[in-house]
Coordinates of C-alpha atoms in Angstrom, one line a residue:
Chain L
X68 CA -4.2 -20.9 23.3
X69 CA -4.4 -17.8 21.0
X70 CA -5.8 -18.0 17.5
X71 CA -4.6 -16.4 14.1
X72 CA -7.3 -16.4 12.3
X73 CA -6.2 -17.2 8.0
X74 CA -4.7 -15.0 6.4
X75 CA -4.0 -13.0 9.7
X76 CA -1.2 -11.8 12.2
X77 CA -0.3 -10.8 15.9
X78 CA 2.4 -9.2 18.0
X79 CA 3.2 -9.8 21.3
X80 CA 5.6 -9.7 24.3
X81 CA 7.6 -12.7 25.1
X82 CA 9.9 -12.3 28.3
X83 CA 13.6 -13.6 28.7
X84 CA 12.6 -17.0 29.6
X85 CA 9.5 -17.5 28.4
X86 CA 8.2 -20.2 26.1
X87 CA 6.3 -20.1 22.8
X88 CA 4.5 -22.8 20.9
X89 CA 3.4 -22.3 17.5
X90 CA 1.1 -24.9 15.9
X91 CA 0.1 -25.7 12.6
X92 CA -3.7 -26.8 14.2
X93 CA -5.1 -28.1 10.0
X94 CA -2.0 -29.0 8.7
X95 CA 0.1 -27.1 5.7
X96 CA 0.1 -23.8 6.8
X97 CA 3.0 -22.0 7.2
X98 CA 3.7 -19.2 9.9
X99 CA 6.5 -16.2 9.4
X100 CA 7.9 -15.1 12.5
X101 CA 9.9 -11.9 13.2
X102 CA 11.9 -10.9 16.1
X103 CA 12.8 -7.8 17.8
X104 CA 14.6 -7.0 21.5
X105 CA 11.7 -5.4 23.3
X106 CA 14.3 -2.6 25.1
X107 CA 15.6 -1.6 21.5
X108 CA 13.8 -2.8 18.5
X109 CA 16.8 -1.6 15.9
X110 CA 18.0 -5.6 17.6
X111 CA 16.2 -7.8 15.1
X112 CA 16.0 -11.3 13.7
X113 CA 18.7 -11.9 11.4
X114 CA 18.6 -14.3 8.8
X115 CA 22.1 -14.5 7.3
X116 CA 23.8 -14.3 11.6
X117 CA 21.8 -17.1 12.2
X118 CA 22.4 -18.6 9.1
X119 CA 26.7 -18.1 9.9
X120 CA 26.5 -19.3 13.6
X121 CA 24.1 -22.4 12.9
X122 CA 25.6 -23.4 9.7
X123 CA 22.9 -24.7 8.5
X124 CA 19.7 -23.3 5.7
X125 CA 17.3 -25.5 7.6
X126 CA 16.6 -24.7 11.3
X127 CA 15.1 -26.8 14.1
X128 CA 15.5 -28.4 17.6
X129 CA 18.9 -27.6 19.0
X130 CA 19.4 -24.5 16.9
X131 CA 19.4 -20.8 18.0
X132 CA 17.7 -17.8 16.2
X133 CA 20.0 -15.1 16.3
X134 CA 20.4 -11.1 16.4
X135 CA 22.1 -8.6 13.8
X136 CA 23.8 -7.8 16.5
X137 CA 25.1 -11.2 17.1
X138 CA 22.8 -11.8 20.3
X139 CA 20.6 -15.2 21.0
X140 CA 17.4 -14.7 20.4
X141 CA 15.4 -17.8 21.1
X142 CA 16.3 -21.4 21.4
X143 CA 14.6 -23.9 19.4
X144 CA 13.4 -26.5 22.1
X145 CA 11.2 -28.6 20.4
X146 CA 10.3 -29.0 16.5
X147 CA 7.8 -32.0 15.5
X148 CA 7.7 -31.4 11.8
X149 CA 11.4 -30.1 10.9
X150 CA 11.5 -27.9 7.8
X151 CA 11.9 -24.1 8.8
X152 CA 14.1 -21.2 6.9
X153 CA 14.5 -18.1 6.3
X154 CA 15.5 -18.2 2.3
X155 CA 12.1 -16.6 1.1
X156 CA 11.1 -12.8 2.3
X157 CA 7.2 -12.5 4.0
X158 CA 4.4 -12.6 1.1
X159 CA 3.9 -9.0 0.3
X160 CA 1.6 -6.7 -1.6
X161 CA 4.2 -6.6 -4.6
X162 CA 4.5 -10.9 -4.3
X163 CA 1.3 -11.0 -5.6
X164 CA 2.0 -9.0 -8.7
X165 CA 5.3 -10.3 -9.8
X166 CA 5.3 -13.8 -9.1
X167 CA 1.5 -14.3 -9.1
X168 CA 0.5 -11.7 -11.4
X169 CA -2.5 -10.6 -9.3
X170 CA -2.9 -7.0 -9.8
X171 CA -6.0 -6.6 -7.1
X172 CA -5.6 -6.3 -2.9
X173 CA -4.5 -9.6 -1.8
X174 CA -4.1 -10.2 2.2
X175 CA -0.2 -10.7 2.7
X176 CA 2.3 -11.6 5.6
X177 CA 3.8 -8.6 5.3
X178 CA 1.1 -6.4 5.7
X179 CA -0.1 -9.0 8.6
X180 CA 3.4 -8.4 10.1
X181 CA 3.7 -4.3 9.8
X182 CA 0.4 -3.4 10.8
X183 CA 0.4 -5.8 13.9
X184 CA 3.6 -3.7 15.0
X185 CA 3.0 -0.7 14.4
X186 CA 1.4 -0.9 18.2
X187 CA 5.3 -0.9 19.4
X188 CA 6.7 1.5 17.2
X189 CA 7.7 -0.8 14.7
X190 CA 7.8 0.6 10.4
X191 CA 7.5 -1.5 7.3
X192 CA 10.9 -0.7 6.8
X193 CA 11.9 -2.1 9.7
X194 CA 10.5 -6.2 9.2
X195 CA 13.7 -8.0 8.3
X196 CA 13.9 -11.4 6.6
X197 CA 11.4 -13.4 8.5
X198 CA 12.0 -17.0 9.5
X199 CA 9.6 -19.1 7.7
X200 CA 8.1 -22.1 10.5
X201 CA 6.8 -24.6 8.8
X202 CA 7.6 -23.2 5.2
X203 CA 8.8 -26.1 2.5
X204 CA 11.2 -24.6 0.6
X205 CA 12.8 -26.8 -1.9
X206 CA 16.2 -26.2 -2.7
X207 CA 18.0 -27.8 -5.8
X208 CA 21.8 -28.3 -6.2
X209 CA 22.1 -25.5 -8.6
X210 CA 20.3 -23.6 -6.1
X211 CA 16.6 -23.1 -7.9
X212 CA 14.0 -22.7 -5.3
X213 CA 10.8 -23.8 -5.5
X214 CA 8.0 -23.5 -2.8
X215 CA 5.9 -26.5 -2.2
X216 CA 3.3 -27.6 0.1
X217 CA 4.3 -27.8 3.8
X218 CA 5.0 -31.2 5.3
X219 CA 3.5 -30.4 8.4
X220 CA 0.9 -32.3 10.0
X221 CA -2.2 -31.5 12.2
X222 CA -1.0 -30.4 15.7
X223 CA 2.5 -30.2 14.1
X224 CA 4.2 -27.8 16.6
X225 CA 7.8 -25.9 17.5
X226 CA 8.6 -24.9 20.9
X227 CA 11.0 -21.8 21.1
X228 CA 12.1 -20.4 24.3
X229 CA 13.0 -16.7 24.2
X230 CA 17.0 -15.4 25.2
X231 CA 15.9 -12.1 26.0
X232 CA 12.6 -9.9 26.3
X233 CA 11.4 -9.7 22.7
X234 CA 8.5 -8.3 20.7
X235 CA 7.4 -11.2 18.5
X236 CA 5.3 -10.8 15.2
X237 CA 4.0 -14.0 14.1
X238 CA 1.4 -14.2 10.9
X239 CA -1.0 -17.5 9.6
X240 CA 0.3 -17.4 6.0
X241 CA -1.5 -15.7 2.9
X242 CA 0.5 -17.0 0.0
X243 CA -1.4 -19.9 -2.0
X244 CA 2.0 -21.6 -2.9
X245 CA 2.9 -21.4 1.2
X246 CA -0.1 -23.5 2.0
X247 CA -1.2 -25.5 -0.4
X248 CA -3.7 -23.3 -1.8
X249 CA -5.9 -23.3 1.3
X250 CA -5.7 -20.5 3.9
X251 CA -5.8 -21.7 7.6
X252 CA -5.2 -20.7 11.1
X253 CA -2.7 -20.6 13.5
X254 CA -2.1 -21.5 17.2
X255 CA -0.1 -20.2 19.5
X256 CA 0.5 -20.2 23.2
X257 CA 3.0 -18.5 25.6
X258 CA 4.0 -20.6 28.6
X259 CA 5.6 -19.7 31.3
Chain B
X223 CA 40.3 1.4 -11.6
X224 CA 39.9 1.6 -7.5
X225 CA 41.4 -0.6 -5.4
X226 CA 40.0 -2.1 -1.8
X227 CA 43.3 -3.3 0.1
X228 CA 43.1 -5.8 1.6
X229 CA 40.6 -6.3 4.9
X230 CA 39.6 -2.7 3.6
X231 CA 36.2 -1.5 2.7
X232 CA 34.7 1.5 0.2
X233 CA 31.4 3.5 0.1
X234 CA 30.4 5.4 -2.9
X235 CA 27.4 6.6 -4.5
X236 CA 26.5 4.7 -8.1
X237 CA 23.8 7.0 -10.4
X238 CA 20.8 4.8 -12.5
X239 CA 22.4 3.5 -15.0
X240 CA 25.9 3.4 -14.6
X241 CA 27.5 0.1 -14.4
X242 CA 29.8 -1.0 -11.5
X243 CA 32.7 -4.0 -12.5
X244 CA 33.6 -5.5 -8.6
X245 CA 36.8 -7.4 -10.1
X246 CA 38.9 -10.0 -7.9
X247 CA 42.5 -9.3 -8.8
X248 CA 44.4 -12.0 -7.7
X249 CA 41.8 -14.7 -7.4
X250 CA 39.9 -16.6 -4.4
X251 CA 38.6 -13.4 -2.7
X252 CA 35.3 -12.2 -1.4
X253 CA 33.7 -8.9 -1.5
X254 CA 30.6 -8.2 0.7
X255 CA 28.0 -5.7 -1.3
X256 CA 25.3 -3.7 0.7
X257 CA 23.1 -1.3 -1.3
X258 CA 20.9 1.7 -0.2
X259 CA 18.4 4.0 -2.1
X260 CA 20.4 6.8 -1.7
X261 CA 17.8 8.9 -1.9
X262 CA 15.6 7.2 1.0
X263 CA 18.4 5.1 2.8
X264 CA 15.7 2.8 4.8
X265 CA 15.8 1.0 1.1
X266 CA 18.1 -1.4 0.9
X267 CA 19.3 -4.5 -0.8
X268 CA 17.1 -7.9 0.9
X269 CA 18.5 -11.4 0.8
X270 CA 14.1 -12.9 1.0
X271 CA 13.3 -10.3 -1.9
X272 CA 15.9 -10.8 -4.3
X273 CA 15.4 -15.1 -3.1
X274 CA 12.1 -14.0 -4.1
X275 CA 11.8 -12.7 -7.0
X276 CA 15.1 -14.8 -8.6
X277 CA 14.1 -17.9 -7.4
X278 CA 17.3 -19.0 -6.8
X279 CA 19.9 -19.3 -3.7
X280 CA 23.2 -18.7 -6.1
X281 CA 22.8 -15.5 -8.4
X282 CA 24.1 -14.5 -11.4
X283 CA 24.2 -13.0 -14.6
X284 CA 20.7 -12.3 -15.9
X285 CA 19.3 -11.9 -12.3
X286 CA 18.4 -8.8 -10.6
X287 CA 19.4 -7.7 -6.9
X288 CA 16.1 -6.0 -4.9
X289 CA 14.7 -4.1 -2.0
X290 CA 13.2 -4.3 0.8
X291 CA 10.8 -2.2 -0.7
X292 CA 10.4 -4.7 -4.0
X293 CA 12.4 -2.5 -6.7
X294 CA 14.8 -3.5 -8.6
X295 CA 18.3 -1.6 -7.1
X296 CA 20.7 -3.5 -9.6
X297 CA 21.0 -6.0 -12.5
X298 CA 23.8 -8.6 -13.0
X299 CA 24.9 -8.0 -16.9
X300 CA 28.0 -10.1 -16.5
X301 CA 29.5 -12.7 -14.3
X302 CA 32.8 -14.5 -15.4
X303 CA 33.2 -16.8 -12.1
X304 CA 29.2 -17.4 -11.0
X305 CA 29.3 -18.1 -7.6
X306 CA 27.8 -15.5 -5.5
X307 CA 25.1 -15.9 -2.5
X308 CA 23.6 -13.9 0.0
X309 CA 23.6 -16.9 2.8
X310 CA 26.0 -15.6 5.6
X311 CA 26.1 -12.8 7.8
X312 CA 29.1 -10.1 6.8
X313 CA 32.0 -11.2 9.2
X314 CA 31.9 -9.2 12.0
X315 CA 33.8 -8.8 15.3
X316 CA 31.7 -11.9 16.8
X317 CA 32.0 -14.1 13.7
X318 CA 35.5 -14.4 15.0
X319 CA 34.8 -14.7 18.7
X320 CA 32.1 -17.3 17.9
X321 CA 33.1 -19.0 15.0
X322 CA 36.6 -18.9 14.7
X323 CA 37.2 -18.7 18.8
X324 CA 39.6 -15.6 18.6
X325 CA 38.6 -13.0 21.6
X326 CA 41.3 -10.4 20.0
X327 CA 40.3 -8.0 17.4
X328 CA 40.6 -8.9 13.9
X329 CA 39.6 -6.9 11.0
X330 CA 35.6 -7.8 9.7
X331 CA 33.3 -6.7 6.5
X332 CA 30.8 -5.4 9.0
X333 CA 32.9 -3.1 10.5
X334 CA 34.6 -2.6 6.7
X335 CA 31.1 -1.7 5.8
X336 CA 29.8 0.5 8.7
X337 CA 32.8 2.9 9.4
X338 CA 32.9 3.5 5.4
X339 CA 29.2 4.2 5.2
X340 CA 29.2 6.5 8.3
X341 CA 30.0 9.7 5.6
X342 CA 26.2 8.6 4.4
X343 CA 24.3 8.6 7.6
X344 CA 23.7 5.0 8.0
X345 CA 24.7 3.0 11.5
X346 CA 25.8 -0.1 12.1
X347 CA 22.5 -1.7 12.9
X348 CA 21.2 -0.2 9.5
X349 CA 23.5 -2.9 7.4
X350 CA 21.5 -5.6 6.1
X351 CA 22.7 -9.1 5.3
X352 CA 25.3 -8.7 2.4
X353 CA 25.2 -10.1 -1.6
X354 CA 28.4 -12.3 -1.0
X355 CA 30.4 -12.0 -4.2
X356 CA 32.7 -14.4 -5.4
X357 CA 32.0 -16.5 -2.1
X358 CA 31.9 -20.3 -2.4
X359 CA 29.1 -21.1 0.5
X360 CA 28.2 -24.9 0.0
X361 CA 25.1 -26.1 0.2
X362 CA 23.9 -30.0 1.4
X363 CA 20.6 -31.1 0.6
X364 CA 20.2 -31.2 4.4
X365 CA 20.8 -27.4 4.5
X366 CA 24.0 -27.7 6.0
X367 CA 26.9 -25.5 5.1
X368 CA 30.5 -24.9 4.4
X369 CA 32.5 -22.0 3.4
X370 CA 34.7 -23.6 0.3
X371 CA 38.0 -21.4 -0.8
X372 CA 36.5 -19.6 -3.7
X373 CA 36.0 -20.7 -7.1
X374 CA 37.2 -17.2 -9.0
X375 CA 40.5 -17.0 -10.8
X376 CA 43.0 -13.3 -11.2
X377 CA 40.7 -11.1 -13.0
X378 CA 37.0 -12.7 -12.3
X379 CA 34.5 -10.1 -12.2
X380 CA 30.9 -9.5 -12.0
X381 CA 29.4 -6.3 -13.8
X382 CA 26.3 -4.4 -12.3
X383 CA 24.0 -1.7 -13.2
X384 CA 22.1 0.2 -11.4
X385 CA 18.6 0.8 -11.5
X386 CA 18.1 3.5 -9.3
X387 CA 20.7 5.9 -7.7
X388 CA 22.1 3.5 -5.4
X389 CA 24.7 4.0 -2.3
X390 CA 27.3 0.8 -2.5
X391 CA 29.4 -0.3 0.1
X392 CA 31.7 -3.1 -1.0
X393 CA 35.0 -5.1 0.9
X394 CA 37.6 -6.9 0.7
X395 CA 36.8 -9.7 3.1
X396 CA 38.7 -10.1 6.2
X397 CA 37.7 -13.9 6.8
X398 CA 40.3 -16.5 6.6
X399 CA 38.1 -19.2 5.4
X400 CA 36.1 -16.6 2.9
X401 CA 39.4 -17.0 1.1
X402 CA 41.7 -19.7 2.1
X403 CA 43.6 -17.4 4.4
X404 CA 45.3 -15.1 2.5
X405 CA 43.7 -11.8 2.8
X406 CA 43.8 -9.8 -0.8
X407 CA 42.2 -6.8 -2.2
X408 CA 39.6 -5.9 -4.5
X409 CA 39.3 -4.1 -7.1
X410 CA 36.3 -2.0 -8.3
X411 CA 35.5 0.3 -11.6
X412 CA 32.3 2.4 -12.2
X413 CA 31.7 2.7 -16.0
X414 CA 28.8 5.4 -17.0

């Protein structure tokens, strides 16, 4: 079992086969995830392909994470909590200023993401629209968003199994409104 | 006054400030939008930023389209129909393999999008999820969706400006159920 410590990231390798568990260990914390194909990273996560082939905002067991190139990605196996998107972009430097009006350094996912990947070539540019596990975002009718505290449980968990050989960036969230206010880990573990 | 035919795409450069009227002629059509820095093309418009920073899945007049970089790339001054989303993929070759179960070729917005904004540089894999306007994606409260035939009547439009010199690639979208089956052009007017 591998930790994220709060307010943290990591990026790893993830072969065509392989399984990974991510687990909200405290309860309310939120992890994003991004995706890339390990033999060309310009193959990414893509939140509106998945979005099309799933038909479906919320994504969970039975459900596919898909490529902008239109490629499986990873197979959702397993999901004990249930509420997982990809509506809201990674908490970055500049989501602390506009919607939090926080002018000083705050730690952020996208940050997290970037600089874990930059070990495999991978720019800020580059982090697309991340899927949000765990994330409990509120949609209204009229289509309002709001963000509020995630439902998950202790040892709340979602199984993926990977399509192909992937890089995978994964982040314990640093956005107050993600978690409830109070930064946490997160697990993770890569089974064969 | 330019005219997309239709299953056609265009590519043109837009200056800060200028305004850009995306007009649907005939009614119940779709145009797909991308948007690039064009002085730095690894900007581009972001469906989780502008989610973000509008908090809101539909948007509409009064709310502002952004980067990946968090800037501000245009601002909706006018919107006459209302309905416009950044939820699906662009329809692309495999929409219609997948979704639609036809392995022949049929005209898409991604290729629409990619062949017209080859005279700038930028490949297919460089087109982000589009700003869908005019689409009529429904939304449960279980997350599920449907593409509806679109709300917009002969002469809806939506006026932009830009707020920073902006490449824009726009469609006419080749999906039958983006617009009840009957493919029709688009029409499009810069105003400076």
């Amino acid at each position: 079992m591998e930790v994220i410590k709060k307010q943290t990231g990591a990026a790893f390798k993830l072969k065509k086969g392989q399984k990974l568990k991510v687990i909200d260990p405290q309860g309310e914390q939120v992890s994003d995830m991004v995706l890339f194909n390990a033999e060309d990273t310009r193959e990414k996560i893509s939140s509106g392909k998945t979005l099309d082939f799933e038909e479906s905002i919320l994504i969970t067991k039975g459900n596919f994470l898909w490529s902008n190139r239109s490629h499986k990605m990873m197979e959702i196996l397993e999901d004990t909590n249930g509420r997982n998107d990809f509506l809201l972009a990674p908490c970055s430097p500049e989501t602390f200023q506009i919607m939090y009006n926080n002018p000083d350094y705050h730690p952020s996912c996208f940050e997290n993401l970037y600089t874990n990947l930059e070990k495999f070539d991978i720019q800020p540019d580059d982090v697309p629209t991340a899927f949000n596990i765990f994330m409990n975002v509120q949609f209204a009718p009229d289509g309002k968003l709001s963000v509020d505290p995630p439902l998950s449980k202790a040892g709340d968990y979602v199984l993926f199994q990977a399509q192909m050989d992937l890089i995978v960036a994964l982040t314990a969230c640093s956005a107050e409104d993600s978690n409830n206010g109070s930064f946490k880990p997160i697990h993770y573990a890569i089974i064969d």
